[in-house]
PDB file of C-alpha atoms in Angstrom:
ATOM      1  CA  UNK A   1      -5.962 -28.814  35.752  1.00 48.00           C
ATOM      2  CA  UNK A   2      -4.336 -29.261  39.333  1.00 58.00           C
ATOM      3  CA  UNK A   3      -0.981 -31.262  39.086  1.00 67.00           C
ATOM      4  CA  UNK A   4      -0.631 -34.699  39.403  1.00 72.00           C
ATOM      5  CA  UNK A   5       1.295 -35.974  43.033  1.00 77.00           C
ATOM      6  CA  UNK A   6       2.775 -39.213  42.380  1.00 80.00           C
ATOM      7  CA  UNK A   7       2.587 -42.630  44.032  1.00 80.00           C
ATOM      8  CA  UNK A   8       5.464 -42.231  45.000  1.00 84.00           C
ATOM      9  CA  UNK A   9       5.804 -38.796  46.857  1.00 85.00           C
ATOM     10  CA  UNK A  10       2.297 -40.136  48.297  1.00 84.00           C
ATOM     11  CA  UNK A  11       4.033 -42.856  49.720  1.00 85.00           C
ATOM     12  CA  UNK A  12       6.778 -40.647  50.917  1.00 86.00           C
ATOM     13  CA  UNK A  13       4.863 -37.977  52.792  1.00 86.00           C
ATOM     14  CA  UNK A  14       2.884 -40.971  54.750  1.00 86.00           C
ATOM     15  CA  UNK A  15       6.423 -42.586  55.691  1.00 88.00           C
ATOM     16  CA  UNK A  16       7.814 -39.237  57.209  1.00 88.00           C
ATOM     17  CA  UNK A  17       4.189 -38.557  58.642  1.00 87.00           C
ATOM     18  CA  UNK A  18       4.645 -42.045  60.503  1.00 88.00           C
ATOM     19  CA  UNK A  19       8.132 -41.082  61.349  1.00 89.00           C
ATOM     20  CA  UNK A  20       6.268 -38.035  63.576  1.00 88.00           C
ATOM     21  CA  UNK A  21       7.812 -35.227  61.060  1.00 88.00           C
ATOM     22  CA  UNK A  22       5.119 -32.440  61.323  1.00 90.00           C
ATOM     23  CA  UNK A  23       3.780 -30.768  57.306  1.00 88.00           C
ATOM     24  CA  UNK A  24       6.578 -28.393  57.109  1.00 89.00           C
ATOM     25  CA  UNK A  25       9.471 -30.871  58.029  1.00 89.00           C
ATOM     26  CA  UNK A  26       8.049 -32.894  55.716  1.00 88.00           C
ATOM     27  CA  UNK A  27       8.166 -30.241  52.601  1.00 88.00           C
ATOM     28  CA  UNK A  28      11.711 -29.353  53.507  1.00 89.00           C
ATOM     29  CA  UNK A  29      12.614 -33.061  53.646  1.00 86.00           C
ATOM     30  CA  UNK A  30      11.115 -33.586  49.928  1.00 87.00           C
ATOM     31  CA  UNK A  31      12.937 -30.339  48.766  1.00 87.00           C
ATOM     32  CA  UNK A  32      16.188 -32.281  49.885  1.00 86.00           C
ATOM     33  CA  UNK A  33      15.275 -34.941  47.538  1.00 84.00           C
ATOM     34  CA  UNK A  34      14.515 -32.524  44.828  1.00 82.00           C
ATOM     35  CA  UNK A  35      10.591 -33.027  44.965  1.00 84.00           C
ATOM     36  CA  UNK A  36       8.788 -29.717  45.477  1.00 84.00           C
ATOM     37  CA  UNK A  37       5.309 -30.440  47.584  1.00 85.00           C
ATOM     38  CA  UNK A  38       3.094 -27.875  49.002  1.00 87.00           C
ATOM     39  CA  UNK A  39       1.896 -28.242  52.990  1.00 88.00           C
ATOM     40  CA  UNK A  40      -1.866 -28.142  51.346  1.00 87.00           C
ATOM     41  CA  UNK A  41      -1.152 -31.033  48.880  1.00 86.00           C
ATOM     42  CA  UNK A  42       0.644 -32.933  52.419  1.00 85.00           C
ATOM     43  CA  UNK A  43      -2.490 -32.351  54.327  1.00 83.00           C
ATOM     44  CA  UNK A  44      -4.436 -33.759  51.445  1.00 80.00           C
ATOM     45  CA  UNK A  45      -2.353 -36.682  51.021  1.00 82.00           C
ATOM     46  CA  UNK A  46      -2.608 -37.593  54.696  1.00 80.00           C
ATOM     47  CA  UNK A  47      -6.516 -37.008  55.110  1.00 79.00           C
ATOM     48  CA  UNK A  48      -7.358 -39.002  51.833  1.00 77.00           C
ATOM     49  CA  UNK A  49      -8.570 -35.828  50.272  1.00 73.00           C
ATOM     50  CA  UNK A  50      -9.518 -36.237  46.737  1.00 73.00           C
ATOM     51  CA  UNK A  51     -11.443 -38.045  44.665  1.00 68.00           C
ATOM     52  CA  UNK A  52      -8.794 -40.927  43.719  1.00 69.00           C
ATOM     53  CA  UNK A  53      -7.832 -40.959  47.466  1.00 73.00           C
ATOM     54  CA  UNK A  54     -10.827 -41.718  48.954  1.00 74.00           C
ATOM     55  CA  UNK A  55     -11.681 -44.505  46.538  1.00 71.00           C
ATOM     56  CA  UNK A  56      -8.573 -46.469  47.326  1.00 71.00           C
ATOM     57  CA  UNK A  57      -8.796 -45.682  51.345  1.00 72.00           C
ATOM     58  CA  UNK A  58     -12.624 -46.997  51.072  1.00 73.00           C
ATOM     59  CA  UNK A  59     -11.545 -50.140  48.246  1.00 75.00           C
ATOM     60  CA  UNK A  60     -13.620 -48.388  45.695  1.00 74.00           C
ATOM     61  CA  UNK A  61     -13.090 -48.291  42.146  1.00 79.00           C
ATOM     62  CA  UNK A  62     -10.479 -45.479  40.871  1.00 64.00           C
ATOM     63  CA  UNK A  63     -11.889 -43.137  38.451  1.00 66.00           C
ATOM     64  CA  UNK A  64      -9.567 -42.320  35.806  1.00 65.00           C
ATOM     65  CA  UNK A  65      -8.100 -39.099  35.219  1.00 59.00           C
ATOM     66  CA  UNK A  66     -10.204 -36.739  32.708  1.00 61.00           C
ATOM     67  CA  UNK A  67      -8.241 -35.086  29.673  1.00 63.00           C
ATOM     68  CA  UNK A  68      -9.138 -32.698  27.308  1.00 61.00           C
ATOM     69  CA  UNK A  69      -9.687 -33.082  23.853  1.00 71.00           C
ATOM     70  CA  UNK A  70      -6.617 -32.530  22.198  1.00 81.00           C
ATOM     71  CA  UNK A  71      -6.851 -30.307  19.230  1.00 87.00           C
ATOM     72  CA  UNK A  72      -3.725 -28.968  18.227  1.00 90.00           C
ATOM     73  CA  UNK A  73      -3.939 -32.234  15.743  1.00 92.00           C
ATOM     74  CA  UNK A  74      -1.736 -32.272  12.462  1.00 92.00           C
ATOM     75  CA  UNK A  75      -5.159 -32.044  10.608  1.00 93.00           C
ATOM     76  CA  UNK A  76      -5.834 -29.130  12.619  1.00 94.00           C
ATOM     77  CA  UNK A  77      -2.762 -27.398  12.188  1.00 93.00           C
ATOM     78  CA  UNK A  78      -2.679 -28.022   8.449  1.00 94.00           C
ATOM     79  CA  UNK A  79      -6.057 -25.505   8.526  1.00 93.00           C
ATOM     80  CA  UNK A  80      -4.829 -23.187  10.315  1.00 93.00           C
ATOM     81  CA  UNK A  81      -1.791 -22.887   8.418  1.00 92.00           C
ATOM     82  CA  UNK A  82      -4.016 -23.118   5.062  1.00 93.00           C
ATOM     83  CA  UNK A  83      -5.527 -19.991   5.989  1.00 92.00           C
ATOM     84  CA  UNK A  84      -2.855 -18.054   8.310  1.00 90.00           C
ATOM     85  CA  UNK A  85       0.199 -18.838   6.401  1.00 88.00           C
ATOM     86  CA  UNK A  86       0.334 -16.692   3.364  1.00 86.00           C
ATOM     87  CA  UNK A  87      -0.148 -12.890   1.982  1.00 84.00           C
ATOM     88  CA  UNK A  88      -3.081 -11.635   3.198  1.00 86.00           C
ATOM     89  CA  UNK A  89      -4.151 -14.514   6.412  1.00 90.00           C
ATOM     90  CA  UNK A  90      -6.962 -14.284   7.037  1.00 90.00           C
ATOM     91  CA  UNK A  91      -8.079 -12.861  10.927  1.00 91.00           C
ATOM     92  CA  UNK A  92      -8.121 -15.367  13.708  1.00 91.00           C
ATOM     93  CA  UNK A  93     -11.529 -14.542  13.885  1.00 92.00           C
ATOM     94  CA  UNK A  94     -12.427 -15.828  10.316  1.00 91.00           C
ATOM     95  CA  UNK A  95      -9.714 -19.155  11.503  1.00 92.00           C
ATOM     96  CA  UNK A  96     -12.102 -19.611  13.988  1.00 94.00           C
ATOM     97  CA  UNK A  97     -15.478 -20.130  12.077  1.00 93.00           C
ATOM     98  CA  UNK A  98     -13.832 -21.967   9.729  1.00 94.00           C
ATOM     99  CA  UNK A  99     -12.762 -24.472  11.826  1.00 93.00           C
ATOM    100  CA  UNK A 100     -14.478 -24.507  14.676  1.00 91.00           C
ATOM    101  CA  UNK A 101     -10.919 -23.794  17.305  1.00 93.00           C
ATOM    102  CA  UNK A 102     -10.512 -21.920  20.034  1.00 92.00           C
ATOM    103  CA  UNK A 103      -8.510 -18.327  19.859  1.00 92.00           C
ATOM    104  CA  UNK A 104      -6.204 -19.667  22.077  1.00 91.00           C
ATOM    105  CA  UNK A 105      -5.894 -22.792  20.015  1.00 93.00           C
ATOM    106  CA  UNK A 106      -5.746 -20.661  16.829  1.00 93.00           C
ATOM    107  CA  UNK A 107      -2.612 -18.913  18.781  1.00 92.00           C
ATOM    108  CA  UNK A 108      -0.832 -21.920  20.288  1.00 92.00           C
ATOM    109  CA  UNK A 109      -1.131 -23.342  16.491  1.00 92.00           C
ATOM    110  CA  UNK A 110      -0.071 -20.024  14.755  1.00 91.00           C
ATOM    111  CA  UNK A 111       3.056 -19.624  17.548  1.00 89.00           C
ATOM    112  CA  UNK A 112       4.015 -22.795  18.713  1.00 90.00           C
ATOM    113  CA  UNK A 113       3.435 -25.533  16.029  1.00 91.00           C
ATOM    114  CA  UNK A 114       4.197 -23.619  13.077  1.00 90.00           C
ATOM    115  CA  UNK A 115       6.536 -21.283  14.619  1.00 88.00           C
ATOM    116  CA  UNK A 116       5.223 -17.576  13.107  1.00 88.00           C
ATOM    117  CA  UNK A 117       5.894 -14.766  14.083  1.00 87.00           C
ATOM    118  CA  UNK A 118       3.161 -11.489  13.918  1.00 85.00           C
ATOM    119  CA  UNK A 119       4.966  -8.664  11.531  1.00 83.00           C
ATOM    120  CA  UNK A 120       3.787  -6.107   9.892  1.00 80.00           C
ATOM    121  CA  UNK A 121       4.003  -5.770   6.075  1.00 77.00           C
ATOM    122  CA  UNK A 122       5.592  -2.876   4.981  1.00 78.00           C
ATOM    123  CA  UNK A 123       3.520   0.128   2.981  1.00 78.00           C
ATOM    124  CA  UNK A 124       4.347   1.005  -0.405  1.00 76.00           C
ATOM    125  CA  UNK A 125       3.317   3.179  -3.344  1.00 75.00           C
ATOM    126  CA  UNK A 126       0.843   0.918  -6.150  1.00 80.00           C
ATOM    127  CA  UNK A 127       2.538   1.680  -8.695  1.00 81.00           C
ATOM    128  CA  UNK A 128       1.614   1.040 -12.493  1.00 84.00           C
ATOM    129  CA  UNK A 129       4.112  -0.663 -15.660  1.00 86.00           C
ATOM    130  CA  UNK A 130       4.791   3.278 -16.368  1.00 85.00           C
ATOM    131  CA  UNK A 131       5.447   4.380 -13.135  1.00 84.00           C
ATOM    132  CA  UNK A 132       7.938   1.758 -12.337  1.00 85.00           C
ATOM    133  CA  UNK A 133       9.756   2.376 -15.660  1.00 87.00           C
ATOM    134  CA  UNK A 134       9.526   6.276 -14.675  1.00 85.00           C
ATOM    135  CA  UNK A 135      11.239   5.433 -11.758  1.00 85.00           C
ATOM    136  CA  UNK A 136      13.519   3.109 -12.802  1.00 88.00           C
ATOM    137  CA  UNK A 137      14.717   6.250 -15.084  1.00 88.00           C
ATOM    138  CA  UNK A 138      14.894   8.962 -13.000  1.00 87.00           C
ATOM    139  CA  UNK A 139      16.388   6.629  -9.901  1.00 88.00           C
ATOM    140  CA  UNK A 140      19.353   5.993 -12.033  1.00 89.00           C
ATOM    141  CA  UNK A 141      19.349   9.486 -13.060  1.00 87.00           C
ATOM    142  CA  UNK A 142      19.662  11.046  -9.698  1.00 88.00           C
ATOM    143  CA  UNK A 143      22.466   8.600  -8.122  1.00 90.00           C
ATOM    144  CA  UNK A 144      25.064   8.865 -11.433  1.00 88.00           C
ATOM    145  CA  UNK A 145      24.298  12.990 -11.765  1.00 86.00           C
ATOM    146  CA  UNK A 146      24.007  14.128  -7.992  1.00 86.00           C
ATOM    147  CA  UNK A 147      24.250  11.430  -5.401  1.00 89.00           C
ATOM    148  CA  UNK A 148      27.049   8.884  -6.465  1.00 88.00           C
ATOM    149  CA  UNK A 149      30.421   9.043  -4.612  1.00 86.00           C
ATOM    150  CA  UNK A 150      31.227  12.274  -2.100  1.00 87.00           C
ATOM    151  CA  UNK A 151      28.666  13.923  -3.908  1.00 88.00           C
ATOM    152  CA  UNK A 152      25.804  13.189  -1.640  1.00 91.00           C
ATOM    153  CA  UNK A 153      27.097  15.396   0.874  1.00 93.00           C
ATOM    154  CA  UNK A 154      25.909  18.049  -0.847  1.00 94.00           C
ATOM    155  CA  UNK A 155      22.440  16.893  -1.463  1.00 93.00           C
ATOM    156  CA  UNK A 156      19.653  19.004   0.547  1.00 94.00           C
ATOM    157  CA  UNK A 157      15.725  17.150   0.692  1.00 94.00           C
ATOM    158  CA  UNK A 158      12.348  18.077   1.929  1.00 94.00           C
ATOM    159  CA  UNK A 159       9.125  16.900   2.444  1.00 92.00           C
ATOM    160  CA  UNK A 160       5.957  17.637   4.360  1.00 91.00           C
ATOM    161  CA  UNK A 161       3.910  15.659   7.172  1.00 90.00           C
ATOM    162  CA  UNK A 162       0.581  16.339   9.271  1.00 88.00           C
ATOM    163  CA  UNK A 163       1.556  15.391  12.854  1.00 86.00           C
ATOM    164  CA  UNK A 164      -1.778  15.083  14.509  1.00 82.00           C
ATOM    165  CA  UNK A 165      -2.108  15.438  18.536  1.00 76.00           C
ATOM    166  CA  UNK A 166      -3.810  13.049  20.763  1.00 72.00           C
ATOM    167  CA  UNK A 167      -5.330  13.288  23.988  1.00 67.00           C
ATOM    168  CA  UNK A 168      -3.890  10.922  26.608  1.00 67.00           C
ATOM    169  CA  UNK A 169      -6.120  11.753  29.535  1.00 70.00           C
ATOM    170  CA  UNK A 170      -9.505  11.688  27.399  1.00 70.00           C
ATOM    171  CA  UNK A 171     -12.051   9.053  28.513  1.00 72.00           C
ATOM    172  CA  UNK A 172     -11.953   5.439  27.763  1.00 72.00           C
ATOM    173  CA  UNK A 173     -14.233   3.565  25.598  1.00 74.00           C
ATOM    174  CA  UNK A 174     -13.665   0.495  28.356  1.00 76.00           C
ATOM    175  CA  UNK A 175     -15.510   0.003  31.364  1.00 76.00           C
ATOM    176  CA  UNK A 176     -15.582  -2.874  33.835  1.00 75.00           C
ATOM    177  CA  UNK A 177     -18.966  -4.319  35.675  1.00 77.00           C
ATOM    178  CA  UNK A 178     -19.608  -7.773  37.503  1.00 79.00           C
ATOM    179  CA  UNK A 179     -20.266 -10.123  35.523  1.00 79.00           C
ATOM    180  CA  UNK A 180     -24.293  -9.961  34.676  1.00 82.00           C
ATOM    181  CA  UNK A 181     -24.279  -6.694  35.331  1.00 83.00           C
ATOM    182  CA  UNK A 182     -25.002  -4.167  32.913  1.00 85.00           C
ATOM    183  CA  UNK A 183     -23.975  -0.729  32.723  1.00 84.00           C
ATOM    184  CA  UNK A 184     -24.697   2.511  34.390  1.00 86.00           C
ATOM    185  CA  UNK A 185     -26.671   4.797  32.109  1.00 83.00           C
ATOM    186  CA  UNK A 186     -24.938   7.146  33.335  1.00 84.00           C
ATOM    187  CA  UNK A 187     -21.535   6.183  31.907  1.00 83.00           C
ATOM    188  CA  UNK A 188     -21.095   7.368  28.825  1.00 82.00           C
ATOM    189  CA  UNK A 189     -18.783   8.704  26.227  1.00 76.00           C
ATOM    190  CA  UNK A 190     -19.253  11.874  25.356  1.00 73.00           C
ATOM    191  CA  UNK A 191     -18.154  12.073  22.041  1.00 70.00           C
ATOM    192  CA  UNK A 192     -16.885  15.431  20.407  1.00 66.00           C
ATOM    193  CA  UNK A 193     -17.822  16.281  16.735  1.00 59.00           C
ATOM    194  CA  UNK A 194     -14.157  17.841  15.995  1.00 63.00           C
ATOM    195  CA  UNK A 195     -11.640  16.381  14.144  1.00 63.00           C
ATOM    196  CA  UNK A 196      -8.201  15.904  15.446  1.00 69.00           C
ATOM    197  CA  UNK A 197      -5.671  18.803  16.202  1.00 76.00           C
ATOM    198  CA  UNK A 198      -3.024  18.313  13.850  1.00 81.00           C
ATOM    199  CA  UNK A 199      -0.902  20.733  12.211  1.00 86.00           C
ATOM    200  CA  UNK A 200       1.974  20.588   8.873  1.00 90.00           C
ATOM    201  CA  UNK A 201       6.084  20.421   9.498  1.00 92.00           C
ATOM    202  CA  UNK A 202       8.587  20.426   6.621  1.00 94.00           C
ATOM    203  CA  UNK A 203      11.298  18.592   7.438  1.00 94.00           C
ATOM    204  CA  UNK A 204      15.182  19.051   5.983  1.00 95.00           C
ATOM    205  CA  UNK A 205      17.585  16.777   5.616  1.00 94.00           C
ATOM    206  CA  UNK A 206      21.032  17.289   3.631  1.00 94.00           C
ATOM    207  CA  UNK A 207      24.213  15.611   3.465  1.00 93.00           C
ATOM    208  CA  UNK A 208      25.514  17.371   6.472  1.00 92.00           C
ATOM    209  CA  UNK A 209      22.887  17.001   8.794  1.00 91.00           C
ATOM    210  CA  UNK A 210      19.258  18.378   9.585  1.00 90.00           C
ATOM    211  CA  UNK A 211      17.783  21.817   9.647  1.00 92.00           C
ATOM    212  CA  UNK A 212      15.384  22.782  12.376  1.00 93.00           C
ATOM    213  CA  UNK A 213      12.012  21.750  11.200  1.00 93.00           C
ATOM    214  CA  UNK A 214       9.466  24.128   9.782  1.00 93.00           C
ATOM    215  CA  UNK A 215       6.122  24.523  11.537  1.00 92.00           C
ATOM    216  CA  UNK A 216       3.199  26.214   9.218  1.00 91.00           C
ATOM    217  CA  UNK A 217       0.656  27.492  10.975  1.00 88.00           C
ATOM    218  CA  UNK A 218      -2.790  26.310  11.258  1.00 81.00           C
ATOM    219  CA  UNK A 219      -5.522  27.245   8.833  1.00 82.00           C
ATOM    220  CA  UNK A 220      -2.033  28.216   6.102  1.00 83.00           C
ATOM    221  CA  UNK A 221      -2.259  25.969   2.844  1.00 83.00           C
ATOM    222  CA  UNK A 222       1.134  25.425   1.518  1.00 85.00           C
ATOM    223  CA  UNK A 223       0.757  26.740  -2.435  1.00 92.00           C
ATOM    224  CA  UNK A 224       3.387  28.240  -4.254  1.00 93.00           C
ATOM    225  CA  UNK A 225       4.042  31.147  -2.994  1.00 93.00           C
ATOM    226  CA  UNK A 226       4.113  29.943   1.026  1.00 94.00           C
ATOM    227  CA  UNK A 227       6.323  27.407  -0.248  1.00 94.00           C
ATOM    228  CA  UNK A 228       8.959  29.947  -1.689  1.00 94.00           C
ATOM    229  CA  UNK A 229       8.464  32.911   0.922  1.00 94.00           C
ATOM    230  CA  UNK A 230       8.422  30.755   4.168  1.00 93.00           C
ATOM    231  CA  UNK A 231      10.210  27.810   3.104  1.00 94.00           C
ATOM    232  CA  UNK A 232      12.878  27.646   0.492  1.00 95.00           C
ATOM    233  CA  UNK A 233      13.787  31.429   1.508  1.00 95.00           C
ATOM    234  CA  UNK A 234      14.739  30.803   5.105  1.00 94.00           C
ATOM    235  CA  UNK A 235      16.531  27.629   3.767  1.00 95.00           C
ATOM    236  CA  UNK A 236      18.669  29.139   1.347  1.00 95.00           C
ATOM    237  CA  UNK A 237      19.298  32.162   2.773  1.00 93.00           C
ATOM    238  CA  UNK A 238      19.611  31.461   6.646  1.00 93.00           C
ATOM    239  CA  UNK A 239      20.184  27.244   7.257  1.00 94.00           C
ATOM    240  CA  UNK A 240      21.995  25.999   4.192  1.00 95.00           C
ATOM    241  CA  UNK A 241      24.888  28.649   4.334  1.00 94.00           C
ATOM    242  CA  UNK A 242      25.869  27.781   8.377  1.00 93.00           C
ATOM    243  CA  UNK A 243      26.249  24.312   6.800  1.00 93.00           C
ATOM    244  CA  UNK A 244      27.731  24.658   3.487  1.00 93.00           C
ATOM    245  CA  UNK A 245      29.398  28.375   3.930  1.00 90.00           C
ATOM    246  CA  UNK A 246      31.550  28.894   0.573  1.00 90.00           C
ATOM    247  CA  UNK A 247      30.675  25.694  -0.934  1.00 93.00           C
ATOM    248  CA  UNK A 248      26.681  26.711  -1.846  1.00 94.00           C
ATOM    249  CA  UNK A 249      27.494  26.288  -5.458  1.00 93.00           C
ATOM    250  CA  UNK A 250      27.684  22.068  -4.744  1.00 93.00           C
ATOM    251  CA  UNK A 251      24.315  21.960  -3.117  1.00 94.00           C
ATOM    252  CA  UNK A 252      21.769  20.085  -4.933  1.00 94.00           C
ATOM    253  CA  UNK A 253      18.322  20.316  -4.082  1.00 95.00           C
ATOM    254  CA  UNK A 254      15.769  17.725  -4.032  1.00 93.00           C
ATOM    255  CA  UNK A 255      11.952  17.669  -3.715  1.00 92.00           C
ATOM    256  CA  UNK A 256       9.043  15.654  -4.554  1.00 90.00           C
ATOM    257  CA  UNK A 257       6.613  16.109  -6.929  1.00 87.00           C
ATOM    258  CA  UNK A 258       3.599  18.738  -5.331  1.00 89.00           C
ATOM    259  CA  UNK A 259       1.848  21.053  -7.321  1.00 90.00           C
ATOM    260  CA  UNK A 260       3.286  23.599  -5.057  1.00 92.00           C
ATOM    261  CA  UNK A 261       6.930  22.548  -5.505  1.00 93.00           C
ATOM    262  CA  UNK A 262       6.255  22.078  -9.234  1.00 91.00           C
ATOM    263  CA  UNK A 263       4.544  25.708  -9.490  1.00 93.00           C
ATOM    264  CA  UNK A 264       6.278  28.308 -12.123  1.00 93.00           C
ATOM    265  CA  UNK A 265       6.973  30.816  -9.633  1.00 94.00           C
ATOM    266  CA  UNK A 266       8.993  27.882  -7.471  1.00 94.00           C
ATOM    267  CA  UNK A 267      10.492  26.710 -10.691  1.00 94.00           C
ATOM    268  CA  UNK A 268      11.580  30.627 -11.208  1.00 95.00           C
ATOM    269  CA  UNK A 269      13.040  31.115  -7.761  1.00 95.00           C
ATOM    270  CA  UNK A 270      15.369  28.336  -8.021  1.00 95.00           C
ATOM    271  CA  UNK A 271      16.604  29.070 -11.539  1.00 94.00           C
ATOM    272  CA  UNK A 272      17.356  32.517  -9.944  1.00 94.00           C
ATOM    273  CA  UNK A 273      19.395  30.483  -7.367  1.00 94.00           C
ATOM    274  CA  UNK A 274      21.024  28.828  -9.926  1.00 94.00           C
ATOM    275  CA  UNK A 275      22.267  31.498 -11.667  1.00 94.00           C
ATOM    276  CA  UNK A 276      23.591  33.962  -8.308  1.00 93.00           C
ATOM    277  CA  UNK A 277      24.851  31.392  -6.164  1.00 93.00           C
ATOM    278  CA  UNK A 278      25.365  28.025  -8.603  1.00 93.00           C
ATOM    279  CA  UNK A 279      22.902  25.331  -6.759  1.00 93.00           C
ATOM    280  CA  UNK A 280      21.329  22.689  -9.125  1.00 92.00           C
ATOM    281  CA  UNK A 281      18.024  21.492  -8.384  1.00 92.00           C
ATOM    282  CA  UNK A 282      15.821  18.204  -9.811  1.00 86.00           C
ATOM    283  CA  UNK A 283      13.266  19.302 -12.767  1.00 86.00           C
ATOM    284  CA  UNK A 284      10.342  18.338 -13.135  1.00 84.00           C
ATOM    285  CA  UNK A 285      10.676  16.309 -15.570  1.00 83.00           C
ATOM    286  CA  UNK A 286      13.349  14.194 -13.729  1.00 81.00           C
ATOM    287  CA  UNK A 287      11.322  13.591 -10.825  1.00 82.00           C
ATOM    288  CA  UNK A 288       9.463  10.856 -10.357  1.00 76.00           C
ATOM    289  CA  UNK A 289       6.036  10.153 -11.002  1.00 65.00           C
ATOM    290  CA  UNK A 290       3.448   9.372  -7.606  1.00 57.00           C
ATOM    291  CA  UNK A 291       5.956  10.051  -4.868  1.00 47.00           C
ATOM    292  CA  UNK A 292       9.442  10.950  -4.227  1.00 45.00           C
ATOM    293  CA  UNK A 293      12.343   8.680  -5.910  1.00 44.00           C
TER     294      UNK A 293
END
């Protein structure tokens, strides 16, 4: 909707215009006055452009201004809270057949009237009465025996992540045509039947700092005996001594609960740890149950 010249600026850009001031003396003469005018909205002033102009220059009747419904109404933002404000809201899309608003609306209403703001909710493990017991347990368990105080800076963790790799310069799904045009039959998105590259890292982190991450290579599943060649190996007998030097005998060692870090031969390499160089480790039966404590 254009914006609304008053009577009065009207009546001030036909004074100056009388005065002989040509369009542009006349804009900087309003911007004096603090009124900002365009020359396009002078020249329609002074022409009787417009529909409410050229009723009043010809002594017709005015025709009122037209507004839009307004439908940000309390009723209507009651709704939309109803549905948006809570747990799991429900899409904007749903908001929208339910009450029969715009997207836009649905936004104004979501940002503006009650003030929201889009976050996202944070991931976490479903976990079961037992489980959260288990971990209460262990939790405890592992601050008062290894992590409480200085201790922590002896404290050595790993874990393992797919990091997958993504094309950036592969085609896009979008296209854009005129408007009731339809696409070329010719573009189209070739679509290839692979799954994403991806490969595994461990990561290390200890009390001191990190350890350069571990990259397995592809088509290698991590059992027990990867895990305790590749892994713990090169970490106890290359990384962890440049960081901990004659003090090997505080480390503890941490890990989750995978069958390959659970294995007997992994369970036998670090009790042979324990006993040549002094490291203590979590058990199994400390750790805790359907992810890492």
């Amino acid at each position: 909707m254009p914006k609304i010249t008053s009577t009065e600026t009207e009546i001030d850009v036909k004074r100056l215009s009388k005065e002989k001031y040509s369009y542009r003396q006349i804009k900087n003469k309003l911007i004096e006055e603090d009124v900002g005018v365009s020359i396009a909205t002078i020249c329609r002033i002074l022409k009787n452009i417009g529909n409410r102009r050229s009723a009043k220059n010809n002594k017709q009747p005015v025709p009122q201004y037209r507004t839009l419904p307004i439908k940000r109404t309390p009723a209507n933002v009651q709704k939309v809270k109803r549905l948006a404000n809570k747990k799991n809201p429900a899409t904007r899309r749903d908001i929208q057949k339910q009450t029969s608003l715009s997207l836009y609306t649905i936004h104004k209403i979501i940002h503006k009237d009650l003030k929201l703001e889009t976050k996202n909710q944070t991931r976490v493990h479903k976990l079961n009465a037992e489980h959260k017991k288990n971990r209460k347990t262990n939790c405890r368990k592992l601050y008062e025996n290894y992590l409480a105080g200085q201790r922590s800076e002896y404290a050595v963790t790993l874990d393992e992540a797919l990091v997958y790799l993504e094309d950036s310069n592969r085609e896009r799904r979008i296209c854009y045509v005129k408007q009731g045009e339809r696409i070329p039959e010719s573009w189209v998105m070739e679509k290839d039947e692979s799954f994403r590259k991806g490969f595994m890292i461990v990561g290390i982190i200890t009390g001191r700092g990190t350890v350069p991450l571990f990259r397995v290579p592809s088509q290698v599943k991590i059992n027990a005996q990867y895990y305790v060649d590749y892994i713990l190996k090169q970490l106890f007998t290359k990384h962890l001594p440049r960081l901990y030097q004659n003090e090997m005998h505080k480390v503890f060692f941490h890990h989750d609960k995978a069958s390959s870090h659970t294995a007997y031969s992994t369970t036998e390499y670090l009790e042979e740890l324990k006993s040549s160089i002094g490291i203590s480790y979590l058990e199994k039966k400390d750790i805790s149950k359907s992810s890492r404590p």
